[in-house]
Short mmCIF file of C-alpha atoms and ligand atoms in Angstrom, two decimals:
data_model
loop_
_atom_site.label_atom_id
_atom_site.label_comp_id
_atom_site.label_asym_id
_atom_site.label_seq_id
_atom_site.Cartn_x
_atom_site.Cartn_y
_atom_site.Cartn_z
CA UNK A 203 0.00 0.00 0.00
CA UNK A 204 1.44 3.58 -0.86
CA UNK A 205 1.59 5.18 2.27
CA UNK A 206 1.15 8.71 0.49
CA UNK A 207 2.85 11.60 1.91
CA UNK A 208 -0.50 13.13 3.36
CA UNK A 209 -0.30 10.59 6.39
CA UNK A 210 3.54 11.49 7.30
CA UNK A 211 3.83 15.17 7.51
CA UNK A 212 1.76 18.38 7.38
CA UNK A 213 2.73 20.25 4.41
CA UNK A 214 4.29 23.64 7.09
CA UNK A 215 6.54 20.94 8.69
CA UNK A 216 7.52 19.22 5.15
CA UNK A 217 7.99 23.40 3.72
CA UNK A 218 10.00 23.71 7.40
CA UNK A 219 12.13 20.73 6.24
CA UNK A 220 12.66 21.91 2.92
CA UNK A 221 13.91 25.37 4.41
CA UNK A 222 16.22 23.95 7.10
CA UNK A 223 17.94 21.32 4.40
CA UNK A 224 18.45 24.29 1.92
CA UNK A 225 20.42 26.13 4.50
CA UNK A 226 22.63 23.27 5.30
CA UNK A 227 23.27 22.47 2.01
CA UNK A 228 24.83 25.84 1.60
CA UNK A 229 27.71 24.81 3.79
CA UNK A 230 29.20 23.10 1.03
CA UNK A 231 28.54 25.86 -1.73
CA UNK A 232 31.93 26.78 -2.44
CA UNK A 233 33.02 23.35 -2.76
CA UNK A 234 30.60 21.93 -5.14
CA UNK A 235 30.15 25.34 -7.26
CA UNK A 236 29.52 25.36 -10.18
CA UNK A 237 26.65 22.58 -9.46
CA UNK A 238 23.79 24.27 -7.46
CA UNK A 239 23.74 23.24 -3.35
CA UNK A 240 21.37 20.20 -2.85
CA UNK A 241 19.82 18.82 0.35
CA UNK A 242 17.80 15.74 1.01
CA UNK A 243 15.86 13.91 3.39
CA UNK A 244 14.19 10.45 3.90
CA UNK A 245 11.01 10.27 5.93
CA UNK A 246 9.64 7.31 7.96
CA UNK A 247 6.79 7.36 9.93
CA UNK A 248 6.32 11.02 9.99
CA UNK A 249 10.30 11.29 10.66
CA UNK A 250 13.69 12.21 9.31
CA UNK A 251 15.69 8.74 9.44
CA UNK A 252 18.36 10.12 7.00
CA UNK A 253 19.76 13.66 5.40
CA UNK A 254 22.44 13.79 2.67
CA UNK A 255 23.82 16.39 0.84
CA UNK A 256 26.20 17.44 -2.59
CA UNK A 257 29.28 17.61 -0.90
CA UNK A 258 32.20 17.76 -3.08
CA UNK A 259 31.67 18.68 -7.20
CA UNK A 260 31.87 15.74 -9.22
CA UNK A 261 31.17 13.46 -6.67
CA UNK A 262 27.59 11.97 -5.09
CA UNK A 263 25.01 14.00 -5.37
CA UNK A 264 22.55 14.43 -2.40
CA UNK A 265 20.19 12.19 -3.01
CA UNK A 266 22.90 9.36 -3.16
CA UNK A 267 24.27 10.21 0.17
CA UNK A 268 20.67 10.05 1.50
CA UNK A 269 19.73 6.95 0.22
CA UNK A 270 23.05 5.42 1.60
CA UNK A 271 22.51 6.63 5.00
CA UNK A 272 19.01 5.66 5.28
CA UNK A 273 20.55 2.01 4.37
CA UNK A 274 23.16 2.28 7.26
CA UNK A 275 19.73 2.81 9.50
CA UNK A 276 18.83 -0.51 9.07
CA UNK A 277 14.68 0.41 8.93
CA UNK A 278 13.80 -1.16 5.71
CA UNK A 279 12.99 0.47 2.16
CA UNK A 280 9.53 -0.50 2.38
CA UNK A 281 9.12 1.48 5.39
CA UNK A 282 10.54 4.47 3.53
CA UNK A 283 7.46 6.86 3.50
CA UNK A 284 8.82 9.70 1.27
CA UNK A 285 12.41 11.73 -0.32
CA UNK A 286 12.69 15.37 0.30
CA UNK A 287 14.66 17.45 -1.82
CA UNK A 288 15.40 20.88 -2.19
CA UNK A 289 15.92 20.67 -5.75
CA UNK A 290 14.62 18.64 -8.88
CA UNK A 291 16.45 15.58 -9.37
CA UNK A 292 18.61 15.56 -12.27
CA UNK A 293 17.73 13.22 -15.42
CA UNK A 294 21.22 13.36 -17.28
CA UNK A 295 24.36 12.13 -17.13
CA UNK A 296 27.47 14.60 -15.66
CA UNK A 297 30.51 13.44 -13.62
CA UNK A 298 27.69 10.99 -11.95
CA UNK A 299 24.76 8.56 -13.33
CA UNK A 300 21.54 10.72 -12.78
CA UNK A 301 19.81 10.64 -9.50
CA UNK A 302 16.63 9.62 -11.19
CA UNK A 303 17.96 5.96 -11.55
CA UNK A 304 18.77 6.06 -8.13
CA UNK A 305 15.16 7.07 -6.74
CA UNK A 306 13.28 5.07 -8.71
CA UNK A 307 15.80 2.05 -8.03
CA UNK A 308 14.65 2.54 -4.42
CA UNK A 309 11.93 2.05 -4.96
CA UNK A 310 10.43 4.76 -2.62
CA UNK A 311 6.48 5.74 -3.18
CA UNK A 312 6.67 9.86 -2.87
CA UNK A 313 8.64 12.36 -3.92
CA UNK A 314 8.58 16.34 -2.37
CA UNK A 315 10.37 18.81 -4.13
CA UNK A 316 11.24 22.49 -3.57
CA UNK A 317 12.49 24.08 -6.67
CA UNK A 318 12.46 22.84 -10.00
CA UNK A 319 15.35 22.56 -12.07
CA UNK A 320 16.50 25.63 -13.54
CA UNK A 321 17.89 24.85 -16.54
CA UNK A 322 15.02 25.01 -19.32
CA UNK A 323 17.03 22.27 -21.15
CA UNK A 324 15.92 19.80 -18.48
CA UNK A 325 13.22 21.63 -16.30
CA UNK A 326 10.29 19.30 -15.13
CA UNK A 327 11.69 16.42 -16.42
CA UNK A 328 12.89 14.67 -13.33
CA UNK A 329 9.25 14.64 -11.86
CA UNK A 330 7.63 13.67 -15.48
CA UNK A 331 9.99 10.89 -15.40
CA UNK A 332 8.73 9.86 -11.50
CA UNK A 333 5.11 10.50 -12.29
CA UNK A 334 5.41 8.24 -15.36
CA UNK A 335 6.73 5.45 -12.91
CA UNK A 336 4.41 5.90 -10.45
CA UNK A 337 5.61 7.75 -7.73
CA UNK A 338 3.23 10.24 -6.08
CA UNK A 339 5.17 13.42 -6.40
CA UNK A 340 4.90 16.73 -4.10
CA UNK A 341 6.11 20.13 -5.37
CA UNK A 342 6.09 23.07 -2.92
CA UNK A 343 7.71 25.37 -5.40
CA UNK A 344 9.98 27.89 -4.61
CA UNK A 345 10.03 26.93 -1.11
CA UNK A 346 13.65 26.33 -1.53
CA UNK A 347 14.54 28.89 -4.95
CA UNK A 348 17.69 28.82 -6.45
CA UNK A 349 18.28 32.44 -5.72
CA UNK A 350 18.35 31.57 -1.96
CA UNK A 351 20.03 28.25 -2.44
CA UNK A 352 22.70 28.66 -5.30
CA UNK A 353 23.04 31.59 -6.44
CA UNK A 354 25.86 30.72 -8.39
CA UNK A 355 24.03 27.67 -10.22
CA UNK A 356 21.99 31.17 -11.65
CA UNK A 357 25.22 32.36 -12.84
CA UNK A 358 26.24 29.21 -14.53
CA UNK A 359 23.00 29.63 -16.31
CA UNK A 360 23.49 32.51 -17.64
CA UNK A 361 21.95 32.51 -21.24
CA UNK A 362 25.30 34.47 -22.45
CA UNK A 363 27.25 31.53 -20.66
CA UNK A 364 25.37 28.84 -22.01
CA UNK A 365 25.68 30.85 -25.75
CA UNK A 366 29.39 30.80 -25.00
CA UNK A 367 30.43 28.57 -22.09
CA UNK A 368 33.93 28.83 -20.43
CA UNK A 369 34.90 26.88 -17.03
CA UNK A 370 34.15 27.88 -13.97
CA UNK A 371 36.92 29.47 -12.66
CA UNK A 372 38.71 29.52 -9.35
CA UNK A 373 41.46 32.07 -8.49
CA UNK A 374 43.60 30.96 -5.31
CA UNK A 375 46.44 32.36 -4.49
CA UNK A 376 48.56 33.35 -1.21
CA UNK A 377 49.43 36.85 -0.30
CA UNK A 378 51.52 38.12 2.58
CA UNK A 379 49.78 40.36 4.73
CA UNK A 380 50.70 43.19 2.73
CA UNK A 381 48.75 41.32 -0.52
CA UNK A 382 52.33 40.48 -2.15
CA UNK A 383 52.65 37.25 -3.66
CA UNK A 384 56.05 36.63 -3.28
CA UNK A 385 57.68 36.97 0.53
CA UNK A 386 60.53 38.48 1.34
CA UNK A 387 63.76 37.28 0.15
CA UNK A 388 65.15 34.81 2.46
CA UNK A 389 61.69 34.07 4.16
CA UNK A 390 59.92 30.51 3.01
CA UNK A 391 62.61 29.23 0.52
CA UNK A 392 61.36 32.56 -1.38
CA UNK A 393 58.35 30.61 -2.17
CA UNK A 394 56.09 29.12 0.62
CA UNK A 395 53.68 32.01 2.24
CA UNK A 396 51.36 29.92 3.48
CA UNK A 397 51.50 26.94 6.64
CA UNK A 398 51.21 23.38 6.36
CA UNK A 399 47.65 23.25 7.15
CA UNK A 400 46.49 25.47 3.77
CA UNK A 401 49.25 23.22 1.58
CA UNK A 402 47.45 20.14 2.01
CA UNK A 403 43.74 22.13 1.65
CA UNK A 404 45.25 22.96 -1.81
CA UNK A 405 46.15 19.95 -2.67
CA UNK A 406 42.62 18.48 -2.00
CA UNK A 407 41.34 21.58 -4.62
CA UNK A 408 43.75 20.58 -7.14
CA UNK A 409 42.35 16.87 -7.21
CA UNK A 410 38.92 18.29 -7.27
CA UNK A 411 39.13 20.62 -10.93
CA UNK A 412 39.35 19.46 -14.25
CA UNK A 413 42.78 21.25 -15.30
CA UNK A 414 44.93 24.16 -13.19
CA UNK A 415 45.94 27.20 -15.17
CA UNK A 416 49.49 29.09 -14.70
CA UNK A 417 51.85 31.50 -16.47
CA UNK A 418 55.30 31.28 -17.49
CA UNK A 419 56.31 34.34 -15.12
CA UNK A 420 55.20 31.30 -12.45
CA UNK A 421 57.25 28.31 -14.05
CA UNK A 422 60.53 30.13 -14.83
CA UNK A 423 60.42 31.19 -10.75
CA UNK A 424 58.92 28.50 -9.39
CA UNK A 425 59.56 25.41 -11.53
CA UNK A 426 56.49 24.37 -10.37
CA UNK A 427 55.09 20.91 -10.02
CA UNK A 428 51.75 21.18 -10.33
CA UNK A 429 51.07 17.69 -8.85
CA UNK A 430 48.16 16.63 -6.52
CA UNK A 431 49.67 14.84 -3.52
CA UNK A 432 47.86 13.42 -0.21
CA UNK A 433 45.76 13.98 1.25
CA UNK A 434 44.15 15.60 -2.47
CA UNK A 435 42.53 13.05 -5.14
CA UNK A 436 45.47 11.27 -7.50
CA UNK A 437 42.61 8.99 -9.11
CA UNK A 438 42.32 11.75 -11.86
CA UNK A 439 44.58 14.41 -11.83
CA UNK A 440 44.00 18.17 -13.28
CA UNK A 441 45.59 18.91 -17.10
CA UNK A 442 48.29 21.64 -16.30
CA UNK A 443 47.81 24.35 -18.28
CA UNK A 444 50.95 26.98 -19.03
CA UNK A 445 50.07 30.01 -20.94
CA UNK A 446 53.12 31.13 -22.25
CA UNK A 447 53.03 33.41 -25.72
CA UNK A 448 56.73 32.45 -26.73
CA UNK A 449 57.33 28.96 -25.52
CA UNK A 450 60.11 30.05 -22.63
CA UNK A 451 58.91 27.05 -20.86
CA UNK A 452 62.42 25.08 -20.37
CA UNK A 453 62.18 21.48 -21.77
CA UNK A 454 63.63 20.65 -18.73
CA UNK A 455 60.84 21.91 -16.35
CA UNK A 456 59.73 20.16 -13.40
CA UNK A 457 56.49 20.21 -14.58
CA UNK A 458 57.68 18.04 -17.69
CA UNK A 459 59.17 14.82 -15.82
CA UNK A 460 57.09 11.87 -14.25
CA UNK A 461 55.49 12.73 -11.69
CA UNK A 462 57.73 11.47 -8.66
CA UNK A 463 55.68 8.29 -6.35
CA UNK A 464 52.83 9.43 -4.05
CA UNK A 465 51.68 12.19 -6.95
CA UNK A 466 49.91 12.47 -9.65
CA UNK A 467 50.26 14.92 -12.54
CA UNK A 468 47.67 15.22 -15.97
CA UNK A 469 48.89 16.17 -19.11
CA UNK A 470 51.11 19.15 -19.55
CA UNK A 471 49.67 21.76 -22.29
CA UNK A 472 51.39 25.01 -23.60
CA UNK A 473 49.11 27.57 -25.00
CA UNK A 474 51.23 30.24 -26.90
CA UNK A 475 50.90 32.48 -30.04
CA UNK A 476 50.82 31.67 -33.64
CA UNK A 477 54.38 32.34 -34.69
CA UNK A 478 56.59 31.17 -31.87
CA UNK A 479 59.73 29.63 -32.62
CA UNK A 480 59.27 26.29 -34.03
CA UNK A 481 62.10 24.79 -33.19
CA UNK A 482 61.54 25.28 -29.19
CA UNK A 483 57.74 23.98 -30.14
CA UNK A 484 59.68 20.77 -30.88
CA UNK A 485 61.38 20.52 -27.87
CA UNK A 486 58.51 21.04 -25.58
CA UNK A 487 56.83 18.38 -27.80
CA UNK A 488 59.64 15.87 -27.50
CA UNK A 489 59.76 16.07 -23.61
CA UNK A 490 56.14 15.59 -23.45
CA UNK A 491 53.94 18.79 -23.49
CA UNK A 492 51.00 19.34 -25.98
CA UNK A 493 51.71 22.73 -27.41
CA UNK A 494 48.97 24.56 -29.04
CA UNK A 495 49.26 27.92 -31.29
CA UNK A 496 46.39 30.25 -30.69
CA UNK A 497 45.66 32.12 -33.59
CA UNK A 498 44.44 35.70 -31.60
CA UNK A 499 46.84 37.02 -29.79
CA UNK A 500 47.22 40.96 -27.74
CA UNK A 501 50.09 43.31 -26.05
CA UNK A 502 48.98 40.61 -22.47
CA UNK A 503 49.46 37.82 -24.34
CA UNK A 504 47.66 34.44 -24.82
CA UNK A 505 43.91 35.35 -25.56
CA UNK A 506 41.77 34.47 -22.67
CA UNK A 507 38.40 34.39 -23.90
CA UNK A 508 40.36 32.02 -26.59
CA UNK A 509 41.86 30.22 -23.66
CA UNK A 510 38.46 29.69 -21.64
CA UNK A 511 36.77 28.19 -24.86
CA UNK A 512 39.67 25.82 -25.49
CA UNK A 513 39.62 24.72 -21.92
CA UNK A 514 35.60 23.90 -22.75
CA UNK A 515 36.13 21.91 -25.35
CA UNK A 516 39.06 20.07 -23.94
CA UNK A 517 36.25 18.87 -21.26
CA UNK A 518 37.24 21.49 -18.43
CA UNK A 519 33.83 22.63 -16.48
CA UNK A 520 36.24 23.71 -13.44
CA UNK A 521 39.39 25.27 -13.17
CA UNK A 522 41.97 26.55 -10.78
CA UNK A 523 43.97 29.46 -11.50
CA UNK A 524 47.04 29.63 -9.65
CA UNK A 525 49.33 32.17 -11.04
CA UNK A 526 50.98 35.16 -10.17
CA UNK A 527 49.84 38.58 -10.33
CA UNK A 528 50.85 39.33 -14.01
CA UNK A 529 47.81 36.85 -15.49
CA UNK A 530 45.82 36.62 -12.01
CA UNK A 531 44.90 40.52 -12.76
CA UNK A 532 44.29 40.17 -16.43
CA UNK A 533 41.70 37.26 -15.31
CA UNK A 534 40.41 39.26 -13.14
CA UNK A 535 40.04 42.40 -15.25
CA UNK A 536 38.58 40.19 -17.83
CA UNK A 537 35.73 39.07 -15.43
CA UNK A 538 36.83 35.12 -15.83
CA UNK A 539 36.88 34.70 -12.35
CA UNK A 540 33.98 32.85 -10.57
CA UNK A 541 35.07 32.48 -7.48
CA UNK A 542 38.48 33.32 -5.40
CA UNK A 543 40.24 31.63 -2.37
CA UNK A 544 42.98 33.67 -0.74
CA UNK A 545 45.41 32.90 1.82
CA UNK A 546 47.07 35.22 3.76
CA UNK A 547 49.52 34.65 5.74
CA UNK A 548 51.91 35.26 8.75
CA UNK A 549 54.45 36.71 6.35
CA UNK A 550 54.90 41.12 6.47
CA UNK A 551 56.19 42.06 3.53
CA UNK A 552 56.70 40.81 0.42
CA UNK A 553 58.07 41.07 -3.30
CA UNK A 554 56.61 42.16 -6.50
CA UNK A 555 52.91 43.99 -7.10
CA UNK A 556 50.56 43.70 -4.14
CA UNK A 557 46.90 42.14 -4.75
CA UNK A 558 45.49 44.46 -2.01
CA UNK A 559 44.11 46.98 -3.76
CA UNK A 560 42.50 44.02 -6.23
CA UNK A 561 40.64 42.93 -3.11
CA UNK A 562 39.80 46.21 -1.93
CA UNK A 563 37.47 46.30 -5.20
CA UNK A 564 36.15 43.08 -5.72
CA UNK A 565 32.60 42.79 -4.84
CA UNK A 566 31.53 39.04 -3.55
CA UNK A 567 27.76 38.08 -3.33
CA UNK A 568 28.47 35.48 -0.86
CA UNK A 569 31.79 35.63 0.95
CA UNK A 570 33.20 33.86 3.89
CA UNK A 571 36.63 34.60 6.20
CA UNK A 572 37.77 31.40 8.25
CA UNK A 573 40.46 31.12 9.99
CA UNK A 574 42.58 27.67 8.60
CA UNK A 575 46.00 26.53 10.77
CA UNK A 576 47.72 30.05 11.11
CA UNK A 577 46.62 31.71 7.57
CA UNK A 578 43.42 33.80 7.13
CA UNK A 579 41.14 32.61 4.13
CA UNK A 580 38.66 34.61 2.36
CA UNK A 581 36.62 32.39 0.25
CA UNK A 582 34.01 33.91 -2.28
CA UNK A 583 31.88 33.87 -5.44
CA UNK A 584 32.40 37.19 -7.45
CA UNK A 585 29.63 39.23 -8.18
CA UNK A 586 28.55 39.23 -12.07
CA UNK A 587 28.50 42.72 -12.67
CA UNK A 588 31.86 43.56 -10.40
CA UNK A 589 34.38 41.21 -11.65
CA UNK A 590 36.26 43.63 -13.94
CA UNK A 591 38.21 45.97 -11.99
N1 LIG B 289 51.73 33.29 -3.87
C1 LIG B 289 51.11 32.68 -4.86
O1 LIG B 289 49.98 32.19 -4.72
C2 LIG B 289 51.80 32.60 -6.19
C3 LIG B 289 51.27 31.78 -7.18
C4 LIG B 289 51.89 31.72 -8.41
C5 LIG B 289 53.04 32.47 -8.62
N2 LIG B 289 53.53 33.24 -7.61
C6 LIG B 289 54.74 34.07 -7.82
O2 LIG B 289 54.48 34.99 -8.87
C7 LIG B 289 55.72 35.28 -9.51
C8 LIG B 289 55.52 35.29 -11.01
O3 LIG B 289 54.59 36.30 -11.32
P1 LIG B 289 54.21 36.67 -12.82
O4 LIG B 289 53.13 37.67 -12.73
O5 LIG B 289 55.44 36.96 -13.57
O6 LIG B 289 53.74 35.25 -13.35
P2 LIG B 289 52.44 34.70 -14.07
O7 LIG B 289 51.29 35.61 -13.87
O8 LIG B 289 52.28 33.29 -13.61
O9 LIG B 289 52.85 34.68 -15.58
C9 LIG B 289 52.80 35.87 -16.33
C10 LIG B 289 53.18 35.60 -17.75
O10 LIG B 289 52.19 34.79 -18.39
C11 LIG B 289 52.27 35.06 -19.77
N3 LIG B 289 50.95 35.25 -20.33
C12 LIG B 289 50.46 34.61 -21.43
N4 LIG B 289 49.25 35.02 -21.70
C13 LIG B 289 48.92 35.94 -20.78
C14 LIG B 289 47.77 36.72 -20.57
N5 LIG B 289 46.70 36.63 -21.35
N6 LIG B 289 47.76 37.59 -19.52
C15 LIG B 289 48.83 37.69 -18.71
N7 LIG B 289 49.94 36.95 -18.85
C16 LIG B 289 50.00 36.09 -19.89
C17 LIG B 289 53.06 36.34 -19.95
O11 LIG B 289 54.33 36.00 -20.48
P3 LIG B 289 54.45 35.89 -22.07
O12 LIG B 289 54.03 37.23 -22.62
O13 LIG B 289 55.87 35.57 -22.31
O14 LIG B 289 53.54 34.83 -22.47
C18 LIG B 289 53.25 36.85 -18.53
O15 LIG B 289 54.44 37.52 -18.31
C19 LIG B 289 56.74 34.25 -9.06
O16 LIG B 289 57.69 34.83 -8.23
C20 LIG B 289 55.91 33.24 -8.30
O17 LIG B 289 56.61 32.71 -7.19
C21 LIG B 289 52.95 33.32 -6.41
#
């Protein structure tokens, strides 16, 4: 017998649900941006027996998590009265099957729902696709909107966006407290700004992004690795990306040799301008990089909008930007920056151009400062209309 959602809860305490998972599924914004926050619920008997949320982009979405913790309660499927979630289930398939398997695989009799999918390429289709199996299906809409949820997922939506789509893209860096990006000379091997703690959060950002984006000013100072290491993801790691206009990237670069044991490195592309030397394209190509001409080029180099497009079609829907100031501004003045994560820390002083006065004028419509080992972190999604400085 369907045990229809009527007989569990009143439709304030089900709307009361829906409000308090949308709010906790926030938590995890910045780490599964660009996908839109999702919470979820599994009634029994008038009560929550499980919640699950999107967690980590590219990984489970909510209703997976929910559906695995209502298993670890041992009360049986068929006492499963109803799923609550804040947000349409999806019907395609991303980084993950589509959740809609998963429900109807559960067999559970009721669906509530508190937003419908915003994209109109796929809007209403998860509950046509439950109704047609048979599950009675609940929608309180916009109990839980997108614009309260994920803001960001509206930004990804963007009709311009979806007319010409580009990664979404995540600036990190760490500045000294006076916003340089290189410390004082003789402080951190002239490199490290940031403690032990924020090292291995970065590392668990690289493995979560489909390629991370540098400059050459970066590789000639740093020779850089690039590598995700413990405790980040090595199962699949990030394309490394170095946009350099005249292919001064040393065939001997760091970056170029096997990854050493314990890491993991993707492929290694170059992205310069039509017209640089061909005998150093060669090289790069013998020791292993992809090098790829760009036909558009200006006075800052490598064409970004060019650069965003190519990172599309190569597969990249999120990408990490860790440069140095030279290309982190020109992202930024080019409004290619979705979201930023900054690290100050315990460091006075500094070398080069200071990103200060950059921060001073962003404008963030949701921004948080925590406090992570001894380095202060501002985390934040950059307002559409103040990205360009
Ligand atoms: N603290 C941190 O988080 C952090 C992170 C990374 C680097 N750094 C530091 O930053 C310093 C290097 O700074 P940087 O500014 O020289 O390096 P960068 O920003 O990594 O690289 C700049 C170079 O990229 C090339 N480029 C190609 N296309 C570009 C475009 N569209 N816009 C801008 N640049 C483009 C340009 O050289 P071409 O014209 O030759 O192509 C430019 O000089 C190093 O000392 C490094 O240690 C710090």
């Amino acid at each position: 017998m369907t045990r229809g959602i009527a007989q569990t809860l009143s439709e304030p305490k089900l709307r009361s649900l829906l409000v308090e998972l949308g709010r906790a599924a926030t938590r995890f914004r910045f780490e599964v941006a660009p996908n839109p926050c999702v919470g979820a619920a599994i009634l029994s008997d008038g009560e929550v027996i499980a919640r699950g949320f999107h967690e980590v982009w590219g990984e489970a979405h909510a209703e997976v998590h929910v559906f695995d913790e209502a298993e670890r309660t041992g009360i049986p499927r068929e006492r499963w009265d109803a799923l609550v979630l804040t947000l349409e289930p999806c019907t395609s398939h991303g980084k993950t099957p589509p959740c809609i398997d998963r429900i109807l695989e559960s067999g559970i009799s009721c669906v509530v729902v508190g937003a419908l999918d915003p994209d109109p390429r796929h809007q209403g289709e998860g509950l046509r696709r439950l109704q047609a199996a048979g599950v009675e299906v609940v929608l309180l809409e916009d109990v839980t909107p997108l614009a309260k949820v994920a803001p960001h997922f509206q930004t990804w939506l963007d009709n311009e966006r979806i007319r010409r789509p580009r990664p979404w893209t995540i600036a990190k860096w760490a500045q000294t407290r006076t916003g340089q990006l290189v410390p004082p000379q003789g402080v951190g091997g002239g490199r490290w700004i940031s403690g032990p703690e924020s090292l291995r959060e970065v590392q668990i950002l690289r493995g979560r992004v489909d390629a991370i984006v540098t400059g050459i000013g970066t590789v000639l100072a740093d020779d850089p690795r690039f590598t995700v290491r413990p405790p980040g993801n090595l199962l699949k790691p990030p394309r490394r990306v170095v946009l350099d206009s005249r292919l001064r990237t040393p065939p001997t670069a760091t970056l170029l040799k096997t990854p050493g044991e314990g890491e993991a490195g993707g492929p290694v592309d170059v992205l310069c301008i039509g017209g640089a030397s061909s005998e150093r394209h060669r090289a790069l190509e013998v020791a292993g990089a992809h090098v790829h001409p760009f036909h558009v080029a200006t006075d800052d180099g490598v064409n970004l909008r060019d650069v965003q497009t190519w990172l599309w079609d190569q597969g990249c829907r999120r990408v990490l930007l860790e440069a140095g100031p030279r290309l982190l501004t020109h992202y930024l003045k080019s409004g290619f920056v979705d979201q930023v994560r900054v690290y100050t820390g315990v460091v006075n002083g500094g070398q080069g151009p200071s990103m200060g006065e950059w921060l001073g004028k962003l404008k963030f419509h949701e921004r948080i400062d925590r406090e992570w080992g001894t380095d202060a972190v501002l985390e934040g999604f950059l307002r559409e209309d103040r990205r360009r400085g």
